[in-house]
CSV table of C-alpha atoms in Angstrom, one decimal:
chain,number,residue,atom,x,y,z
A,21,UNK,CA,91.7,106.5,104.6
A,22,UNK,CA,91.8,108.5,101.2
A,23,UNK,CA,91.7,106.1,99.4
A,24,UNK,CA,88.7,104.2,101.2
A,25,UNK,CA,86.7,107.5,101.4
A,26,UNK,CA,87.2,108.8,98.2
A,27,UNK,CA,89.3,106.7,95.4
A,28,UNK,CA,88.0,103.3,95.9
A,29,UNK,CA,84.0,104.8,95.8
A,30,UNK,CA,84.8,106.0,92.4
A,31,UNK,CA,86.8,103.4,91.1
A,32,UNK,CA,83.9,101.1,91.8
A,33,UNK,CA,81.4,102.8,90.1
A,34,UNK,CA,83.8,102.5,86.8
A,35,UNK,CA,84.3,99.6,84.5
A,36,UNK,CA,87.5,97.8,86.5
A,37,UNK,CA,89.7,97.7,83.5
A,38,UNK,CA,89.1,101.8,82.9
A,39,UNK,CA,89.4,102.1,86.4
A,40,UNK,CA,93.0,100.1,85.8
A,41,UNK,CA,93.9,102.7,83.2
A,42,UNK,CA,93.1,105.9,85.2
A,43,UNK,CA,95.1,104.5,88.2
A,44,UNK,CA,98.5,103.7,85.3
A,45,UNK,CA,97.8,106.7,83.9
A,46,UNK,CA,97.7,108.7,86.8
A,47,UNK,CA,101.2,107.1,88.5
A,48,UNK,CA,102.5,107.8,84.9
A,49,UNK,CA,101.4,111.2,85.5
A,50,UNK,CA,102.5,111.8,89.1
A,51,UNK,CA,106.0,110.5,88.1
A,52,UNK,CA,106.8,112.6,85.1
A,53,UNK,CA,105.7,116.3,86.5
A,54,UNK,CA,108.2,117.9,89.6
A,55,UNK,CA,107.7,116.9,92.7
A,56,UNK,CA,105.0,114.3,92.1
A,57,UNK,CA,107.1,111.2,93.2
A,58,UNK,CA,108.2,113.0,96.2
A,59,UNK,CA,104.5,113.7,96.9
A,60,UNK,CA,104.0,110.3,96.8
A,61,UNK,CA,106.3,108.9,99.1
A,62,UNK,CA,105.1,111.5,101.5
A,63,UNK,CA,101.4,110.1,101.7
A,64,UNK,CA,102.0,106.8,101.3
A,65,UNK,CA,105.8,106.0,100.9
A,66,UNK,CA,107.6,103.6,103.4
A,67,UNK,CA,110.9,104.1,105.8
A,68,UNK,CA,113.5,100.9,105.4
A,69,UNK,CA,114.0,99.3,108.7
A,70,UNK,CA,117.0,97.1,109.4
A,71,UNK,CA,114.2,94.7,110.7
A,72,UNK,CA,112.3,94.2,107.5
A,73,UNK,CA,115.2,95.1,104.7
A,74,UNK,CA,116.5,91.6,102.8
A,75,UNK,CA,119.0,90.9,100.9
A,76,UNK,CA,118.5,88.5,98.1
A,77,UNK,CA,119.3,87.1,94.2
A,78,UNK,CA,122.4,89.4,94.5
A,79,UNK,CA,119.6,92.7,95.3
A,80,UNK,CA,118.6,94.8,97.9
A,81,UNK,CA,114.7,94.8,98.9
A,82,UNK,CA,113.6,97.5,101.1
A,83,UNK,CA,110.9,96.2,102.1
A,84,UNK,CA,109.5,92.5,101.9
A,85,UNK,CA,106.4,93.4,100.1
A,86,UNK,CA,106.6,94.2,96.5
A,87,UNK,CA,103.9,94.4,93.8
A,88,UNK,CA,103.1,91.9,91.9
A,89,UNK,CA,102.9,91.6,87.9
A,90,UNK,CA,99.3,92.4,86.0
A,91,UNK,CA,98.9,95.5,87.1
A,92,UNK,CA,101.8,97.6,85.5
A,93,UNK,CA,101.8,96.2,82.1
A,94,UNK,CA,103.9,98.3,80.0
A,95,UNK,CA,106.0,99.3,83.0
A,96,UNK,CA,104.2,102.8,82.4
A,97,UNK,CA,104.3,103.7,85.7
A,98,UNK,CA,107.2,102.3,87.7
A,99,UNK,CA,108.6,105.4,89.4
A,100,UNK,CA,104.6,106.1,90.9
A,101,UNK,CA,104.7,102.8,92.1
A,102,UNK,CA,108.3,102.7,93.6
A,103,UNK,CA,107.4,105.6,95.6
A,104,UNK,CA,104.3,104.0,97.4
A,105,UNK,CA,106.0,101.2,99.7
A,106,UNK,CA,106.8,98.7,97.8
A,107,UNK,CA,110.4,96.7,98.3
A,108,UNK,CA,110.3,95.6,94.4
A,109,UNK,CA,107.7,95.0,91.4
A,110,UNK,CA,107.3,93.0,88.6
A,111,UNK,CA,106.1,94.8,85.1
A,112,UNK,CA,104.0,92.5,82.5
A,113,UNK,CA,103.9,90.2,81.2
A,114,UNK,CA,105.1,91.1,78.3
A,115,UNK,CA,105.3,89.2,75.0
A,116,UNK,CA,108.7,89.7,72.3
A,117,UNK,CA,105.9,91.2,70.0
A,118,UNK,CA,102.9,93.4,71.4
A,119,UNK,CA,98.9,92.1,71.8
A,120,UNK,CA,96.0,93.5,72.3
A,121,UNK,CA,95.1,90.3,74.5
A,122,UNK,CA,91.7,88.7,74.7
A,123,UNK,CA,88.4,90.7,74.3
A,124,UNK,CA,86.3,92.9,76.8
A,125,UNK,CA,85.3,92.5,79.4
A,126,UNK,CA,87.8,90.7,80.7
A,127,UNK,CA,88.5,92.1,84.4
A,128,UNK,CA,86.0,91.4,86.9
A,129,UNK,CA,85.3,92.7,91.0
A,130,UNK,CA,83.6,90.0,93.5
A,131,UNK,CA,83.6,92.7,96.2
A,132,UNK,CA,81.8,90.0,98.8
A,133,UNK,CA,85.0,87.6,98.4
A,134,UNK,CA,87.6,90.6,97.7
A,135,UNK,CA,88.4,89.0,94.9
A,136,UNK,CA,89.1,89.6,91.4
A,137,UNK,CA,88.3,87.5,88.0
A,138,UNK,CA,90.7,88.5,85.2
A,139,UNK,CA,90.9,87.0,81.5
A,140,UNK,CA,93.4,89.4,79.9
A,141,UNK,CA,95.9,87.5,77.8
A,142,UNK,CA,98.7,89.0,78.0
A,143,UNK,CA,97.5,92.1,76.8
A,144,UNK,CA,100.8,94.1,76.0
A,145,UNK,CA,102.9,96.5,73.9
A,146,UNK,CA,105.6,94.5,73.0
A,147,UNK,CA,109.7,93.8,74.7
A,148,UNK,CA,110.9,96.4,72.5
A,149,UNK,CA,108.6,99.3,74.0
A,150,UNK,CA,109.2,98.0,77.5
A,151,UNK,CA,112.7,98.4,77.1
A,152,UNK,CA,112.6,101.4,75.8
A,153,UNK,CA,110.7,102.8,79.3
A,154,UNK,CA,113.0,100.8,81.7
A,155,UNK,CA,116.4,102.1,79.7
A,156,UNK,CA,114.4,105.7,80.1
A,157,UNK,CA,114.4,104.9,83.8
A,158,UNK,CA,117.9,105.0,84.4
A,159,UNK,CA,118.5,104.2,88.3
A,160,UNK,CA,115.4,103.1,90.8
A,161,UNK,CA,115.1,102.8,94.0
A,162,UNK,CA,113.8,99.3,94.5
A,163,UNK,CA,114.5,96.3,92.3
A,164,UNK,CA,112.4,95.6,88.8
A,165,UNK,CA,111.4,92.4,87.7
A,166,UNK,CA,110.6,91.6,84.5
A,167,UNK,CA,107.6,88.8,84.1
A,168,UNK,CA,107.9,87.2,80.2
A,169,UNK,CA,105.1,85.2,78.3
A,170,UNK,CA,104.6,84.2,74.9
A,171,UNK,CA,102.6,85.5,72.1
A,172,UNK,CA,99.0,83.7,72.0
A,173,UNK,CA,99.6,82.6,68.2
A,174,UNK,CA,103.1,81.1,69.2
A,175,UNK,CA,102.8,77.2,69.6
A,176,UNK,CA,103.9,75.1,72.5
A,177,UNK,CA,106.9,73.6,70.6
A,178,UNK,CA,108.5,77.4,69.8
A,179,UNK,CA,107.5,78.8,72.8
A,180,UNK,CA,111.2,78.7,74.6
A,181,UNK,CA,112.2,81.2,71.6
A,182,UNK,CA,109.6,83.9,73.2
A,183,UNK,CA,111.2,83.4,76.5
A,184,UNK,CA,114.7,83.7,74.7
A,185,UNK,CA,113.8,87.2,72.9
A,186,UNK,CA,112.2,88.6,75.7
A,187,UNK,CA,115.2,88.0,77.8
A,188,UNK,CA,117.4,89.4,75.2
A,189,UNK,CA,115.3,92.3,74.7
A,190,UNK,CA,115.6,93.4,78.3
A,191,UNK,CA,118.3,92.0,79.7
A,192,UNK,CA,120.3,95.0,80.5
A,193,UNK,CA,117.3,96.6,82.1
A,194,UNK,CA,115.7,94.3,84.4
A,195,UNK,CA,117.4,93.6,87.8
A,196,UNK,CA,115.6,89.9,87.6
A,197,UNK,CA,113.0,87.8,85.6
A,198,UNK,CA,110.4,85.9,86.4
A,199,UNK,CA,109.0,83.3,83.7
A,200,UNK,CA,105.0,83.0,83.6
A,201,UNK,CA,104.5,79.4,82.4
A,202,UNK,CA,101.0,79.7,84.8
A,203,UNK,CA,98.5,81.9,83.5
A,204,UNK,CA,95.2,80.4,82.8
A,205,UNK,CA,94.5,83.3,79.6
A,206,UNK,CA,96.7,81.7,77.2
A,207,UNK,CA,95.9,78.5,75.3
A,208,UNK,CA,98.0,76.0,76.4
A,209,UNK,CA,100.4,77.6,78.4
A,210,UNK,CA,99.7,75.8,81.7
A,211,UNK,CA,101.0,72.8,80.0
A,212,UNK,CA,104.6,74.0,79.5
A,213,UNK,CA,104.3,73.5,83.4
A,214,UNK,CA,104.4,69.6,83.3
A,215,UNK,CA,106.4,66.4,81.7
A,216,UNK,CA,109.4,67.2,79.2
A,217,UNK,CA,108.3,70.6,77.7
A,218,UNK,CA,108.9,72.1,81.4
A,219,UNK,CA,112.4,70.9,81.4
A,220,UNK,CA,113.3,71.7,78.0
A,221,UNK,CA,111.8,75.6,78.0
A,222,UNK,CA,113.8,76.0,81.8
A,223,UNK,CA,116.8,74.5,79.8
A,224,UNK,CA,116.8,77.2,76.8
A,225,UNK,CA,115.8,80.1,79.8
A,226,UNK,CA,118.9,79.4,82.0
A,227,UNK,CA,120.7,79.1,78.5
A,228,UNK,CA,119.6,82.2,77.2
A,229,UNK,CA,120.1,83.8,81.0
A,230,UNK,CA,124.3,82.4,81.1
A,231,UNK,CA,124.5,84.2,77.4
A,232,UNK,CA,123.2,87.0,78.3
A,233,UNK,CA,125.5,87.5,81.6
A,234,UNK,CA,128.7,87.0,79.8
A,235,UNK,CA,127.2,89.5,77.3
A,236,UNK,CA,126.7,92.2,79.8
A,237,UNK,CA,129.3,90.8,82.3
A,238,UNK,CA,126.7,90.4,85.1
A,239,UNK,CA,124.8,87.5,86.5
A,240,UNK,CA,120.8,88.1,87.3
A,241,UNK,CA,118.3,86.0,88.5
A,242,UNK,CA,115.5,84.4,87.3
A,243,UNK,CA,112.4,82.6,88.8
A,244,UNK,CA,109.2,80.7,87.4
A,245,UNK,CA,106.0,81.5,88.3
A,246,UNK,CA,103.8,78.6,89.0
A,247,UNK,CA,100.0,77.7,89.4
A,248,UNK,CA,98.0,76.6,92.1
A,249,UNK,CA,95.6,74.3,90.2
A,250,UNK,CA,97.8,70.9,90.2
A,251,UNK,CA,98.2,67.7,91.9
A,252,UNK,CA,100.3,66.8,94.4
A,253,UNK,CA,101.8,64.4,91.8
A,254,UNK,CA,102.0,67.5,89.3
A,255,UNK,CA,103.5,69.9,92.2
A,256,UNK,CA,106.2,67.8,93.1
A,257,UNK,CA,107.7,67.1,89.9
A,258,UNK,CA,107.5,70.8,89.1
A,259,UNK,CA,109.5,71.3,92.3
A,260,UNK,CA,112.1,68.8,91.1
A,261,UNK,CA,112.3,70.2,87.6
A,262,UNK,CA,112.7,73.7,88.7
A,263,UNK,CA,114.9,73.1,91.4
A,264,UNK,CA,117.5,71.0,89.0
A,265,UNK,CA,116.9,73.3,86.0
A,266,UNK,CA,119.4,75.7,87.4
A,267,UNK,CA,116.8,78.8,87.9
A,268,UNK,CA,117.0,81.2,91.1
A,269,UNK,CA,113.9,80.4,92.6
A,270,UNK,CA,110.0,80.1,92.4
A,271,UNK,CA,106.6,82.5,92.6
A,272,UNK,CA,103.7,80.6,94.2
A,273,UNK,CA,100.8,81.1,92.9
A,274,UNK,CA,99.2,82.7,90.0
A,275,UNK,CA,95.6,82.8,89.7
A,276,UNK,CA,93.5,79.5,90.3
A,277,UNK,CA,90.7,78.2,88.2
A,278,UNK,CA,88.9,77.1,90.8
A,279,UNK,CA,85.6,78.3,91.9
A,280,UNK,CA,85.4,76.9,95.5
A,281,UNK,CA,82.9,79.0,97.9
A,282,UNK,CA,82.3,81.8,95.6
A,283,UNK,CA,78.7,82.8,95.0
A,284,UNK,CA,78.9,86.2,93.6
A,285,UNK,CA,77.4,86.4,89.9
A,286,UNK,CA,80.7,87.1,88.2
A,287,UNK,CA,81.9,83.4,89.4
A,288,UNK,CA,80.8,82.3,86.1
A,289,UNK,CA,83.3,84.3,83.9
A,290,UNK,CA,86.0,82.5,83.1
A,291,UNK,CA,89.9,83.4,83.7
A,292,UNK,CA,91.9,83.4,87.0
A,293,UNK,CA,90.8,84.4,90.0
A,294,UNK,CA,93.0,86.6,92.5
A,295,UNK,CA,92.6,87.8,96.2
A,296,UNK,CA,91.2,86.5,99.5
A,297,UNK,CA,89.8,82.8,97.8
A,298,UNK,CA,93.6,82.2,97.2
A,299,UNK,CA,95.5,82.8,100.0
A,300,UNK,CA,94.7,79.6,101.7
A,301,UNK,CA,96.1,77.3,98.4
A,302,UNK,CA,98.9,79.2,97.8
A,303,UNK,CA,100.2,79.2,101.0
A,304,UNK,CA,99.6,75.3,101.5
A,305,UNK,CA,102.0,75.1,98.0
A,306,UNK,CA,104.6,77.2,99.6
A,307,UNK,CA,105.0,75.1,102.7
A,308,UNK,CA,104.8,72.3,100.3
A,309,UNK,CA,107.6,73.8,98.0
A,310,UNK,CA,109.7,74.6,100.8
A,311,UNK,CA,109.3,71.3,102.5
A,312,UNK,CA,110.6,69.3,99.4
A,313,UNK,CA,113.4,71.6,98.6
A,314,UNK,CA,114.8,71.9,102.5
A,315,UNK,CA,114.4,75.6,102.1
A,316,UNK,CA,116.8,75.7,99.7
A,317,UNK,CA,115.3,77.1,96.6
A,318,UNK,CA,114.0,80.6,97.6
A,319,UNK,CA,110.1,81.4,97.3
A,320,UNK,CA,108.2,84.5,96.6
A,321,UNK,CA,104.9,84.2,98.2
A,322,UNK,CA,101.3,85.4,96.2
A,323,UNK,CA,97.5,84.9,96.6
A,324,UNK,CA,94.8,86.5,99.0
A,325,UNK,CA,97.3,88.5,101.4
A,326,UNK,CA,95.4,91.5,102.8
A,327,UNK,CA,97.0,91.9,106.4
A,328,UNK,CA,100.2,91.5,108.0
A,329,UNK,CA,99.3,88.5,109.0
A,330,UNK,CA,98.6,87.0,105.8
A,331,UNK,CA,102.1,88.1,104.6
A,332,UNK,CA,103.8,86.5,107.5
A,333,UNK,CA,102.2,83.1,107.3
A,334,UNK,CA,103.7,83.1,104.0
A,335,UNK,CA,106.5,83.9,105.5
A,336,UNK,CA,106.7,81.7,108.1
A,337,UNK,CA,105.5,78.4,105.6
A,338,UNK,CA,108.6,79.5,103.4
A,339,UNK,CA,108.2,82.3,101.3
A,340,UNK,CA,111.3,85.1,101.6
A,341,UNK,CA,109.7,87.3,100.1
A,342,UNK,CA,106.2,88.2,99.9
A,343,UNK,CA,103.6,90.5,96.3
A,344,UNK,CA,99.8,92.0,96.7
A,345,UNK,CA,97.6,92.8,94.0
A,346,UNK,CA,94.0,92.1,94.3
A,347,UNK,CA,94.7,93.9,97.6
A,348,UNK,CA,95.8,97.1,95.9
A,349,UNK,CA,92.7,97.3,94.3
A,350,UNK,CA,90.6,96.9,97.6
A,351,UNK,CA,92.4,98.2,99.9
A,352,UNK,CA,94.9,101.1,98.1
A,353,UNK,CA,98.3,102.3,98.6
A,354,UNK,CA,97.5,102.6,102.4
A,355,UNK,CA,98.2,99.0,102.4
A,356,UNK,CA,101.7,99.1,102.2
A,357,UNK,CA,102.7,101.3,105.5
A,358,UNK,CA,99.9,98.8,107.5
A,359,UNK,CA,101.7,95.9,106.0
A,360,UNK,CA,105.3,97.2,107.2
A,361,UNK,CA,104.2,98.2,110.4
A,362,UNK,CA,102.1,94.7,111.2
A,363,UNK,CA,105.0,92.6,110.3
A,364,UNK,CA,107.3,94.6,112.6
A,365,UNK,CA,104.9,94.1,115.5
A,366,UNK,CA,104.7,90.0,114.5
A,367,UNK,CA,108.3,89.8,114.2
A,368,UNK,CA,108.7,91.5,117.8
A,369,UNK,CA,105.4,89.3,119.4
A,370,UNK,CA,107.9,86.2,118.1
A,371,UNK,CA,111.2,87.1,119.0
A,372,UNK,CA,113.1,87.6,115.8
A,373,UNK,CA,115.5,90.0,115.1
A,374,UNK,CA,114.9,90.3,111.2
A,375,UNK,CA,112.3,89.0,108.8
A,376,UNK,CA,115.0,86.6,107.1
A,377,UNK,CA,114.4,84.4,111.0
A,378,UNK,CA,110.8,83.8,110.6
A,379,UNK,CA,111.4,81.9,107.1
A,380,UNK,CA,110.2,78.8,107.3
A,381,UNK,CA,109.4,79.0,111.1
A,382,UNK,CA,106.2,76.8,110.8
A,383,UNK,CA,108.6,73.9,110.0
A,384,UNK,CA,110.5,74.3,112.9
């Protein structure tokens, strides 16, 4: 309500990308001075219930709903958000060597669609300064995912090497990875999605992943991030490529390209666009993702969920886990404690016990 009556007025009368800042900014703030993360979790934080708790990639998730990567870049701000519901977060994506990404404006509001257009490019300061705030970090309450790109001026050919010096940068202080091989901002990148260049980058990431373990004697996961704008041809060699390459699982979708319904003036812009448009597509791919692999190859749903419900037909298609971010923006950290308490209520309407039952429940 807070939010509704007074943040998201004046947020929306910024620039969206200044409005981005003053939100990082201000979580940076609120978890650097005494008492502001408690503060936090008292407005808007969430209780663990046995119901809703999961246990996956070797981690504990306190809550099925975690945040998902774009809007904590620099992982400025992960304590503010830790304290505000989530059960984990991805920070970045970050590049081995910082960018400024790709010129403003580059972050646009279609408040008719809730949706968002963004064109950023991997704007970011860089593995090494990430690291830096993680190792700073010391113990957190929910897990951290790291999301890793590569630089805009590094060609297809090298780009496994980005991957590689990302994951060696920040090994030791991410609990798991995800690898973006999906945004639309990059040049290029989408095409390390398909043919042999898939299979060859997922090689040298699992590689990189098994040297890194023995390194630091521990095992972590990590999962690719893939698009919604492909075939079914495309998808289901994807699905086969990821599921052989060895990695822990998959994040379905990123952003789409696609334009389909919207009218709103800023439809025009290019880059990716987020929220309610996508939710119908992304859930379709995680049914289909799920189908092909028997449920086997876990699935972290994203795209367009605003409600309870829209996180447990995710759910229920095939995702065990479930990340917001458009619906942040429009709807605040409220969203996390409506969130928790719908899926409890869906999860009692249908009879389950825990969240883990209604995976994949549409199939059955």
């Amino acid at each position: 309500m807070l939010y509704r009556l007074l943040g998201k007025p004046l947020f929306f009368r910024m620039d969206p990308e200044k409005a981005h800042h003053l939100v990082i900014d201000g979580l940076h703030i609120a978890g650097r001075i005494p008492g502001g993360v408690s503060l936090l979790r008292g407005m808007y934080g969430v209780k663990e219930t046995p119901e809703l708790a999961m246990d996956l990639f070797g981690l504990h998730f306190p809550s099925p709903v975690g945040l998902a990567a774009g809007l904590d870049k620099n992982a400025d701000a992960v304590p503010g958000f830790s304290a505000i519901g989530f059960g984990f977060m991805e920070v970045g994506t970050v590049t081995p060597v910082g960018q400024p990404g790709n010129e403003q404006p580059r972050l646009f509001r279609l408040p008719p669609d809730e949706a968002l257009i963004n064109r950023m490019g991997f704007n970011n300061q860089g593995a090494e300064a990430m690291a830096g705030r993680l190792q700073a970090l010391g113990a957190r309450p929910i897990p951290i995912a790291v999301n890793i790109g590569k630089n805009k001026v590094t060609p297809n050919e090298q780009a496994f090497q980005d991957y590689e010096k990302c994951i060696s940068a920040l090994y030791p202080y991410a609990d798991f990875f995800v690898v973006n091989i999906s945004s639309p901002n990059t040049p290029d990148l989408r095409k390390l999605q398909h043919g042999s260049e898939l299979a060859s980058l997922l090689a040298a990431v699992v590689r990189q992943m098994e040297s890194e373990a023995k390194r630091h004697g521990r095992a972590k996961a990590v999962l690719v991030k893939i698009a919604p704008d492909v075939s079914d041809d495309e998808l289901e060699f994807m699905i086969d490529t990821i599921q052989s390459s060895g990695v822990s699982g998959l994040i379905a979708t990123n952003t789409t390209l696609s334009r389909g319904g919207i009218n709103h003036e800023h439809a025009k812009e290019t880059g990716g666009l987020s929220g309610r448009p996508l939710a119908a597509r992304s859930t379709e791919i995680i049914s289909r993702v799920y189908r092909q692999t028997g449920g086997h190859l876990p699935i972290i749903g994203s795209g367009g969920i605003f409600t309870a419900e829209d996180a447990y037909e995710k759910i229920r298609a095939g995702a065990s886990l479930v990340e917001i971010y458009t619906a942040m923006i429009y709807e605040g950290p409220e969203i996390n404690r409506k969130l928790h308490r719908g899926l409890q209520e869906l999860l009692r309407r249908d009879g389950f016990k825990h969240i883990s039952e209604a995976i994949g429940a549409s199939h059955r």
